[in-house]
mmCIF file of N, CA, C and O in Angstrom:
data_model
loop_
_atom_site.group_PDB
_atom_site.id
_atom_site.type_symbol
_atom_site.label_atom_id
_atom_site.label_comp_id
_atom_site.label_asym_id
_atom_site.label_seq_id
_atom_site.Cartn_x
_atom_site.Cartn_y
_atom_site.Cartn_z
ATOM 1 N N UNK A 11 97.097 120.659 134.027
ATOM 2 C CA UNK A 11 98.376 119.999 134.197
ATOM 3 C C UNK A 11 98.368 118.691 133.421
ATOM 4 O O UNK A 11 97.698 117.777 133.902
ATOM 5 N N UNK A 12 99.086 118.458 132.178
ATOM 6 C CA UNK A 12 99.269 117.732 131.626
ATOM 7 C C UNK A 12 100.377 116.327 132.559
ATOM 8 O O UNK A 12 101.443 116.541 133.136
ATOM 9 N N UNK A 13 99.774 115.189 132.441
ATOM 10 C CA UNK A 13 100.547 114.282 133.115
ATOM 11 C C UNK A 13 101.583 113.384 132.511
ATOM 12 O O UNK A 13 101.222 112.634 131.604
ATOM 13 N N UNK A 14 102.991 113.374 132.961
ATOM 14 C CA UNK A 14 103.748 112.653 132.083
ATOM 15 C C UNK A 14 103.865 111.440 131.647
ATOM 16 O O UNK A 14 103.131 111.749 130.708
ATOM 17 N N UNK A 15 104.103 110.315 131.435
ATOM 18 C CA UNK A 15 104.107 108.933 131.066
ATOM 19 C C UNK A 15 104.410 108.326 132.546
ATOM 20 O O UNK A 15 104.694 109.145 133.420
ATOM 21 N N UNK A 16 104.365 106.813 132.917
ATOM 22 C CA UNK A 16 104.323 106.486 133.705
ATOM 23 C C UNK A 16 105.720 105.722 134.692
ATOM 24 O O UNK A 16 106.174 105.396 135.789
ATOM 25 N N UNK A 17 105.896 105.810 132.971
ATOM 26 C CA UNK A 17 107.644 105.328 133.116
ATOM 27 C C UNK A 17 108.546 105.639 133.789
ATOM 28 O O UNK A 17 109.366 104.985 134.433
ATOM 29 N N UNK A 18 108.302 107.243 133.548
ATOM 30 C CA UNK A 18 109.241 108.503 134.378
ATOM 31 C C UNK A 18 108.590 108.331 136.145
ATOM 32 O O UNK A 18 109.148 108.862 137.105
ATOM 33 N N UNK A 19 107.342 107.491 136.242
ATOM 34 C CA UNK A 19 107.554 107.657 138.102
ATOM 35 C C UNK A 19 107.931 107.134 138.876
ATOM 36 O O UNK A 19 109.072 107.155 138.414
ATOM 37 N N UNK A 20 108.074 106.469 139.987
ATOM 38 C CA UNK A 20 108.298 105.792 140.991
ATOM 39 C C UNK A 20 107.185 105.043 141.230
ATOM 40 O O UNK A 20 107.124 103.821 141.098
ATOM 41 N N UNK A 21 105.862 106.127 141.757
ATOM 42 C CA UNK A 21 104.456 105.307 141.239
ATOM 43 C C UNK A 21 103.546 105.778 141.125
ATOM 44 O O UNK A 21 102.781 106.429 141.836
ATOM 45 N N UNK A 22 103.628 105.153 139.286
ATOM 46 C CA UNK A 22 102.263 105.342 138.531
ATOM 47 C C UNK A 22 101.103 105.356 138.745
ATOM 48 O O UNK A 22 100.314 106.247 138.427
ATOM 49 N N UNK A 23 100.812 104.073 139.475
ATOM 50 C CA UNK A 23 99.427 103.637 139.820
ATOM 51 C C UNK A 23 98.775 104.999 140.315
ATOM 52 O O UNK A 23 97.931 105.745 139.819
ATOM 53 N N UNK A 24 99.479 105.020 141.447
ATOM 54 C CA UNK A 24 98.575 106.404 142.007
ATOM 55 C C UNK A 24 98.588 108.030 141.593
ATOM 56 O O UNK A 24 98.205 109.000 142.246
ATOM 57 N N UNK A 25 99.206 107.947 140.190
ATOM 58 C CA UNK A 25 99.559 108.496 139.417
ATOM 59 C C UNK A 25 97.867 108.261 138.182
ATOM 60 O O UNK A 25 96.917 108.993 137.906
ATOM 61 N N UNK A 26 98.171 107.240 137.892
ATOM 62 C CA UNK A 26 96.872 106.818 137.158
ATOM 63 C C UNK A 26 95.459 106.892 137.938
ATOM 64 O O UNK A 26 94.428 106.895 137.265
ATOM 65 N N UNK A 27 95.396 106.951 139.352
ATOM 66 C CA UNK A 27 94.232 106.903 139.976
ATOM 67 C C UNK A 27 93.920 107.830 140.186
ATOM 68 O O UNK A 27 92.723 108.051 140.004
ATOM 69 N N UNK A 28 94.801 108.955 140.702
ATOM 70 C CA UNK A 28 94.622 110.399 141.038
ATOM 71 C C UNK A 28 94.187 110.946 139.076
ATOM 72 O O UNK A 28 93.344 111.815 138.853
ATOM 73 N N UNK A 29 94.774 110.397 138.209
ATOM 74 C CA UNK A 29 93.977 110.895 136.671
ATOM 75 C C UNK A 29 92.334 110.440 136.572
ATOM 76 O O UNK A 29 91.283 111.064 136.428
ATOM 77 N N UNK A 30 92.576 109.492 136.675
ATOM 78 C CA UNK A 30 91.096 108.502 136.969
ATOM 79 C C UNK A 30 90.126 109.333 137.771
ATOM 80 O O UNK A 30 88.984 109.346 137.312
ATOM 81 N N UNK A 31 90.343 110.055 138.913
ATOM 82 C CA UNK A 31 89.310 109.891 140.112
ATOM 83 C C UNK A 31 89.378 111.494 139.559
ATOM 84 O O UNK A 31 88.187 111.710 139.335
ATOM 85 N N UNK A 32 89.995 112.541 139.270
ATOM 86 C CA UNK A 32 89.890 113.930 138.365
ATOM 87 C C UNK A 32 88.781 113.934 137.264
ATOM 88 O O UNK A 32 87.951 114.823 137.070
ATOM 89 N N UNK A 33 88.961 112.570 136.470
ATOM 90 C CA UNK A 33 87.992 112.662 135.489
ATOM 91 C C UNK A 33 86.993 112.430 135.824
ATOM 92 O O UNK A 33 86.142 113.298 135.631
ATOM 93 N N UNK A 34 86.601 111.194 136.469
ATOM 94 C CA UNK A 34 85.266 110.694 136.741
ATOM 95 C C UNK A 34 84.613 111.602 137.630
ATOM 96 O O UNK A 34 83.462 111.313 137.956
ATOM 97 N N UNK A 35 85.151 112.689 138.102
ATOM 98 C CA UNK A 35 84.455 113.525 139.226
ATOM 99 C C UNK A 35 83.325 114.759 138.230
ATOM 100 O O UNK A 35 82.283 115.371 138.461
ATOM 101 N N UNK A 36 84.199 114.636 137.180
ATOM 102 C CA UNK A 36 83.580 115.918 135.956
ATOM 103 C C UNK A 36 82.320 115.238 135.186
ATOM 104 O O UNK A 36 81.649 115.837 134.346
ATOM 105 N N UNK A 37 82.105 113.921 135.592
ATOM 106 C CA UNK A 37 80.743 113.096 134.708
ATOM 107 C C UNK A 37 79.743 113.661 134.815
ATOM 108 O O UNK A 37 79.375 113.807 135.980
ATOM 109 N N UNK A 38 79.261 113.968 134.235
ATOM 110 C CA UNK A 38 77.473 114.705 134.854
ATOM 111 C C UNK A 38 76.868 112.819 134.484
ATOM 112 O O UNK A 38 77.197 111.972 133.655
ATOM 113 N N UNK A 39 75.803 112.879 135.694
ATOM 114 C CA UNK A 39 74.636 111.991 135.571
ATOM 115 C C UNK A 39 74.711 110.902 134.110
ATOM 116 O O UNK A 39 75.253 109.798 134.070
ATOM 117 N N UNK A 40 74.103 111.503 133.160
ATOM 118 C CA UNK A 40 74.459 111.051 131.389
ATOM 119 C C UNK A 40 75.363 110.683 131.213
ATOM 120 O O UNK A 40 75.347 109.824 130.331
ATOM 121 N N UNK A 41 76.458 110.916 131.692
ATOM 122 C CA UNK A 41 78.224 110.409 130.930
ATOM 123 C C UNK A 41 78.642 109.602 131.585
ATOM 124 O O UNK A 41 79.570 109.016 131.027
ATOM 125 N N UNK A 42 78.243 108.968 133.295
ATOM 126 C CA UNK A 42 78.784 108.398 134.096
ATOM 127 C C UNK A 42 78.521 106.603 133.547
ATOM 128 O O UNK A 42 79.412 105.753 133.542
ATOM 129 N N UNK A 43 76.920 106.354 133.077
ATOM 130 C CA UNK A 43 76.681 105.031 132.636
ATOM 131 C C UNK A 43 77.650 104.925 131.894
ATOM 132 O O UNK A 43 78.396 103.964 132.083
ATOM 133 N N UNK A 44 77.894 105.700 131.015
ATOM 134 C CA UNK A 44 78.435 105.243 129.621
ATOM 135 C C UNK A 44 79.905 105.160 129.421
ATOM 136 O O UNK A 44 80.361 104.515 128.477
ATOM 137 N N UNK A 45 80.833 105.921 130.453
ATOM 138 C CA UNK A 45 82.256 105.828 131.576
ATOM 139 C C UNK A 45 82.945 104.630 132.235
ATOM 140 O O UNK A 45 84.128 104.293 132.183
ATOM 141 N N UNK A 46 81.832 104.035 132.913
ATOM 142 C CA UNK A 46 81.885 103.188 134.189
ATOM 143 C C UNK A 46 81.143 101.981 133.971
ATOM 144 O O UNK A 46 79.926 101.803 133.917
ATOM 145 N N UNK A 47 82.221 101.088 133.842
ATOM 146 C CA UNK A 47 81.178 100.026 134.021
ATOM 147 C C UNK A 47 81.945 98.924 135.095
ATOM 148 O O UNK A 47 83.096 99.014 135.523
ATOM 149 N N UNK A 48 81.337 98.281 135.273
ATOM 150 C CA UNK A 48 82.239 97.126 136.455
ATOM 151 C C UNK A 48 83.253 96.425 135.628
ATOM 152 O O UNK A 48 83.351 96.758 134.447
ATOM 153 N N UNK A 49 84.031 95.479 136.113
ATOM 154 C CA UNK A 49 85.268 95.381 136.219
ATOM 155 C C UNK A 49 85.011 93.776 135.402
ATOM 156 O O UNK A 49 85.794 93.292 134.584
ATOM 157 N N UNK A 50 83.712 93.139 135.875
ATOM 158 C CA UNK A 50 83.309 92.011 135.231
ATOM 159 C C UNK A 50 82.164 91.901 133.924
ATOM 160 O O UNK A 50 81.376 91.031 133.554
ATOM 161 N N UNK A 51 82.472 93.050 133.529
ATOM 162 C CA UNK A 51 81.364 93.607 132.617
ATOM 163 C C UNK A 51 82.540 93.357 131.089
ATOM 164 O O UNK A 51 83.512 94.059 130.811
ATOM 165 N N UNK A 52 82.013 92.118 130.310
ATOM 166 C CA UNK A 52 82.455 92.163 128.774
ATOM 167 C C UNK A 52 83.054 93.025 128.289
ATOM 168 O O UNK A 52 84.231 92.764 128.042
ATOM 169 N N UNK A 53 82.393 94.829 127.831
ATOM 170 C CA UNK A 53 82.995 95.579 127.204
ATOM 171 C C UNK A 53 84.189 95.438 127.445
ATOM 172 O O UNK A 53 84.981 95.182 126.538
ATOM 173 N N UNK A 54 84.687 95.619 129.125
ATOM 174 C CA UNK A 54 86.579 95.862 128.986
ATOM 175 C C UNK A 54 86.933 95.133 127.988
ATOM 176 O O UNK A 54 87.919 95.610 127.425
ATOM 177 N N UNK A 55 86.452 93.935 127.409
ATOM 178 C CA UNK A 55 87.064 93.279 126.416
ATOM 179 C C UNK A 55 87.176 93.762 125.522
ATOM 180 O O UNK A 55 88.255 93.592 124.955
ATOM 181 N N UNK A 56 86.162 94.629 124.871
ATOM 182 C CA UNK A 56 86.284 94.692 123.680
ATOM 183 C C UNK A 56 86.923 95.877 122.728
ATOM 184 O O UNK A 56 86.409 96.877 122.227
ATOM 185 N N UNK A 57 88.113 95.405 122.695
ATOM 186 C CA UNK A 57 89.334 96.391 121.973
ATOM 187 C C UNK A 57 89.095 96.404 120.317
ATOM 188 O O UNK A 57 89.680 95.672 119.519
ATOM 189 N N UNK A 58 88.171 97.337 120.024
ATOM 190 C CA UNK A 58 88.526 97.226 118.514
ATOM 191 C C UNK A 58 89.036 98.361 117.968
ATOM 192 O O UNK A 58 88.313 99.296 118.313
ATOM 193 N N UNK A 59 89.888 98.715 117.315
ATOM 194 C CA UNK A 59 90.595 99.577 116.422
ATOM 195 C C UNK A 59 90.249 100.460 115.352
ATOM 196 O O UNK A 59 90.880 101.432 114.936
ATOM 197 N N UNK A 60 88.761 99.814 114.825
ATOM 198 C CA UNK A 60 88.417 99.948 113.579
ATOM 199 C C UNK A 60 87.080 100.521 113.825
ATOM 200 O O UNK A 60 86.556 100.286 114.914
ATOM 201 N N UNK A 61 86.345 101.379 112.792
ATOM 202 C CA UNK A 61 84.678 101.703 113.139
ATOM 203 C C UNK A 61 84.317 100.440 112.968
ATOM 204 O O UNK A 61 84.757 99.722 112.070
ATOM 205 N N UNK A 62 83.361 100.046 113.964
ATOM 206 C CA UNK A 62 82.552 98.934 114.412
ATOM 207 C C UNK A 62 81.135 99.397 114.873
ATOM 208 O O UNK A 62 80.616 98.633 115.687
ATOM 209 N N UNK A 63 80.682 100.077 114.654
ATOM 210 C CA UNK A 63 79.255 100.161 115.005
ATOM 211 C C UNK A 63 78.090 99.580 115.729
ATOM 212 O O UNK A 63 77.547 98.925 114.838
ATOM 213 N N UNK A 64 77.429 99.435 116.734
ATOM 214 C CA UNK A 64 77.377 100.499 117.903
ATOM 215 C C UNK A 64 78.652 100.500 118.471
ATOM 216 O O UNK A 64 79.302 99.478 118.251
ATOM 217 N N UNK A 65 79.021 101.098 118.935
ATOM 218 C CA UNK A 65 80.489 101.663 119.970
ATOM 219 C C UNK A 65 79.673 102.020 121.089
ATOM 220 O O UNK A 65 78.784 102.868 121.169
ATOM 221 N N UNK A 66 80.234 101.045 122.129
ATOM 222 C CA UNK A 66 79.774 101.694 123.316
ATOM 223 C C UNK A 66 80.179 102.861 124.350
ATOM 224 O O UNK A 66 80.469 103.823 123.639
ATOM 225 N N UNK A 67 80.254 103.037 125.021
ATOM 226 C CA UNK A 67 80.911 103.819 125.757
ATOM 227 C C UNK A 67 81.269 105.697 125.666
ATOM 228 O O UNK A 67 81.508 105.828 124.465
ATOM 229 N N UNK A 68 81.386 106.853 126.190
ATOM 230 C CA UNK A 68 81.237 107.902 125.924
ATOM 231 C C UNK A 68 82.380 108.446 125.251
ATOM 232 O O UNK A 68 83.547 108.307 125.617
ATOM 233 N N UNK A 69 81.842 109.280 123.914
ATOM 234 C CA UNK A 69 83.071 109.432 123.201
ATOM 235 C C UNK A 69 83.981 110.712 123.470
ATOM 236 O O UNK A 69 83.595 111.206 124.529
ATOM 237 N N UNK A 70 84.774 111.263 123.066
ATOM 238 C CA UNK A 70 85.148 112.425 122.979
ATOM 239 C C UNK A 70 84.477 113.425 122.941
ATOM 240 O O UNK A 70 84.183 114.199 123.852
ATOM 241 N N UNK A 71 84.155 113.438 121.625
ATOM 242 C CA UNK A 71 82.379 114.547 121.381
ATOM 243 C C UNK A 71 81.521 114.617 122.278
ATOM 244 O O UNK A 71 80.889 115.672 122.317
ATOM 245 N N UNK A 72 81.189 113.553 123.299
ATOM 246 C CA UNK A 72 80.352 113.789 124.196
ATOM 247 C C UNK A 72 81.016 114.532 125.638
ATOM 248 O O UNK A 72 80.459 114.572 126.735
ATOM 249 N N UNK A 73 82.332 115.083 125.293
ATOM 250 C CA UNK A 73 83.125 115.371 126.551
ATOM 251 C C UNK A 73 83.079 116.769 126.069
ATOM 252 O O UNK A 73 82.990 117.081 124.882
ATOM 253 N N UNK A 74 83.175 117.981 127.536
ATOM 254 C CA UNK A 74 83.019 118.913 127.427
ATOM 255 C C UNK A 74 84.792 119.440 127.210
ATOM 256 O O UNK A 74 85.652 118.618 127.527
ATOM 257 N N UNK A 75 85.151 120.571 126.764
ATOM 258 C CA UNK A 75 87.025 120.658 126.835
ATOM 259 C C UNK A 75 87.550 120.101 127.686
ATOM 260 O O UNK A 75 88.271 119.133 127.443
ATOM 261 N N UNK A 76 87.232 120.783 129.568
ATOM 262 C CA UNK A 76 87.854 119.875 130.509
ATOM 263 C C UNK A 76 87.643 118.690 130.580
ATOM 264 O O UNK A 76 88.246 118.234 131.552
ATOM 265 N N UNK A 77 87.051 117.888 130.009
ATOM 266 C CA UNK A 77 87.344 116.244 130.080
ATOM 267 C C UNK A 77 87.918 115.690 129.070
ATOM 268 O O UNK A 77 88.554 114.640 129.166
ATOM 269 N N UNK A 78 87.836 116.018 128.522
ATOM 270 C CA UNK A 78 88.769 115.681 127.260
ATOM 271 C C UNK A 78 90.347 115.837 127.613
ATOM 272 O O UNK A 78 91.337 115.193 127.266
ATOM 273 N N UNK A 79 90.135 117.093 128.542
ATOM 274 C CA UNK A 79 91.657 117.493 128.869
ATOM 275 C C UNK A 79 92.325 116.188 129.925
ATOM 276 O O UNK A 79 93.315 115.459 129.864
ATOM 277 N N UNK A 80 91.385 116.336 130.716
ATOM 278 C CA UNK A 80 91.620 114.872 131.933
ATOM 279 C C UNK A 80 91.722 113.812 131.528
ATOM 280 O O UNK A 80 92.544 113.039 132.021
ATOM 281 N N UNK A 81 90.650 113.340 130.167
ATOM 282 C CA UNK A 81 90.818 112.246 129.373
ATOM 283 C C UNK A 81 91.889 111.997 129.030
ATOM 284 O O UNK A 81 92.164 110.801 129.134
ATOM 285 N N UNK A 82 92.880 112.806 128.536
ATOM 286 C CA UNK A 82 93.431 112.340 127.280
ATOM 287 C C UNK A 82 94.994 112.674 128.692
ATOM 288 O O UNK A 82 96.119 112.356 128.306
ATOM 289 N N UNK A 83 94.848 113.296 130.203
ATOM 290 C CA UNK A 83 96.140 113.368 130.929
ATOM 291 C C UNK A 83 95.979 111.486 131.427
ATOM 292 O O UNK A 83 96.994 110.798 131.535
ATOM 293 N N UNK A 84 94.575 110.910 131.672
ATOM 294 C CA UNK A 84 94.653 110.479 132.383
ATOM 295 C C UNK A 84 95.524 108.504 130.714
ATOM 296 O O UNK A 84 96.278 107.532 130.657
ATOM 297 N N UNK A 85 94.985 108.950 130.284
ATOM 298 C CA UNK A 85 95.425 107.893 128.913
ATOM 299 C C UNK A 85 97.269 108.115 129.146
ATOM 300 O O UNK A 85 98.080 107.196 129.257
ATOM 301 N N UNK A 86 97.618 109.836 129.177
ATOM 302 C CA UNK A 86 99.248 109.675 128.945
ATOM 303 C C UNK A 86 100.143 109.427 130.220
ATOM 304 O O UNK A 86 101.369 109.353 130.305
ATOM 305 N N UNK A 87 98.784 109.282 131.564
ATOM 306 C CA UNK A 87 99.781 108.552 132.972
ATOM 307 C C UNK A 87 99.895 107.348 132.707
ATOM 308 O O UNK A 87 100.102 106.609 133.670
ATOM 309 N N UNK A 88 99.813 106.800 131.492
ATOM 310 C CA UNK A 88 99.790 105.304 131.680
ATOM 311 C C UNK A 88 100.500 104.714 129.951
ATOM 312 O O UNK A 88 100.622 103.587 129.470
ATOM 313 N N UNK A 89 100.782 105.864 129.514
ATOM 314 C CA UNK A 89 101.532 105.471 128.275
ATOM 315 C C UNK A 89 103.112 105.924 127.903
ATOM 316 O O UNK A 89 103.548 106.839 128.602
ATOM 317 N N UNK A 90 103.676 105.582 127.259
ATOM 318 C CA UNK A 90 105.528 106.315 127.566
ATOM 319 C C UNK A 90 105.405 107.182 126.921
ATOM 320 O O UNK A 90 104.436 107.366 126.184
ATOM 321 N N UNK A 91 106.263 107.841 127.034
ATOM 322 C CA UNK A 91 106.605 109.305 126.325
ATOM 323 C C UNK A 91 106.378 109.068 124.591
ATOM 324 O O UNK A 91 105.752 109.778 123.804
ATOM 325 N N UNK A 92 107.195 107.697 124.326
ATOM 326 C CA UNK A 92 107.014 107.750 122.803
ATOM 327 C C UNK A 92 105.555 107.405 121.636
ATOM 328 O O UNK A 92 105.407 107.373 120.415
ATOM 329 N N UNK A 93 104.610 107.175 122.949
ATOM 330 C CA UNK A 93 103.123 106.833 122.557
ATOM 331 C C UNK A 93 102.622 108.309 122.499
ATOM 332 O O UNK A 93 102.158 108.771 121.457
ATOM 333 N N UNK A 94 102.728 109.024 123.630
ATOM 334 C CA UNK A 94 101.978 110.154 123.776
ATOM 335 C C UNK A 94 101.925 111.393 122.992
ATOM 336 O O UNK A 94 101.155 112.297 123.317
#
């Protein structure tokens, strides 16, 4: 089930959490460090756009189809229709 933008709900949030808590349930052991990190942890900062090398965090490639699938519902509960 593909999820729609966030715009279209009443509420998102739990819209975005119920995407969130789908994906993170599919982590095996290996994918969860590299997923999750706390909330006071630098990376959230670091938005770069561009190859930057090391990249932290687990990529696509390291996702099996179904997470990728959850990945990419749980990115469009939280983006508008015209991003997605």
């Amino acid at each position: 089930m593909l999820l729609t933008a966030a715009y279209n709900r009443t509420n998102s949030i739990s819209v975005m959490t119920e995407a969130a808590n789908r994906f993170l349930v599919t982590l095996t052991l290996e994918q969860k460090p590299k997923a999750v990190w706390a909330f006071d942890n630098d990376e959230r900062m670091n938005w770069v756009f561009t190859p930057t090398p090391p990249r932290k965090g687990l990529s696509i490639g390291e996702m099996n189809p179904y997470q990728r699938h959850l990945a990419t519902s749980l990115l469009a509960a939280g983006l508008s229709q015209s991003a997605t």
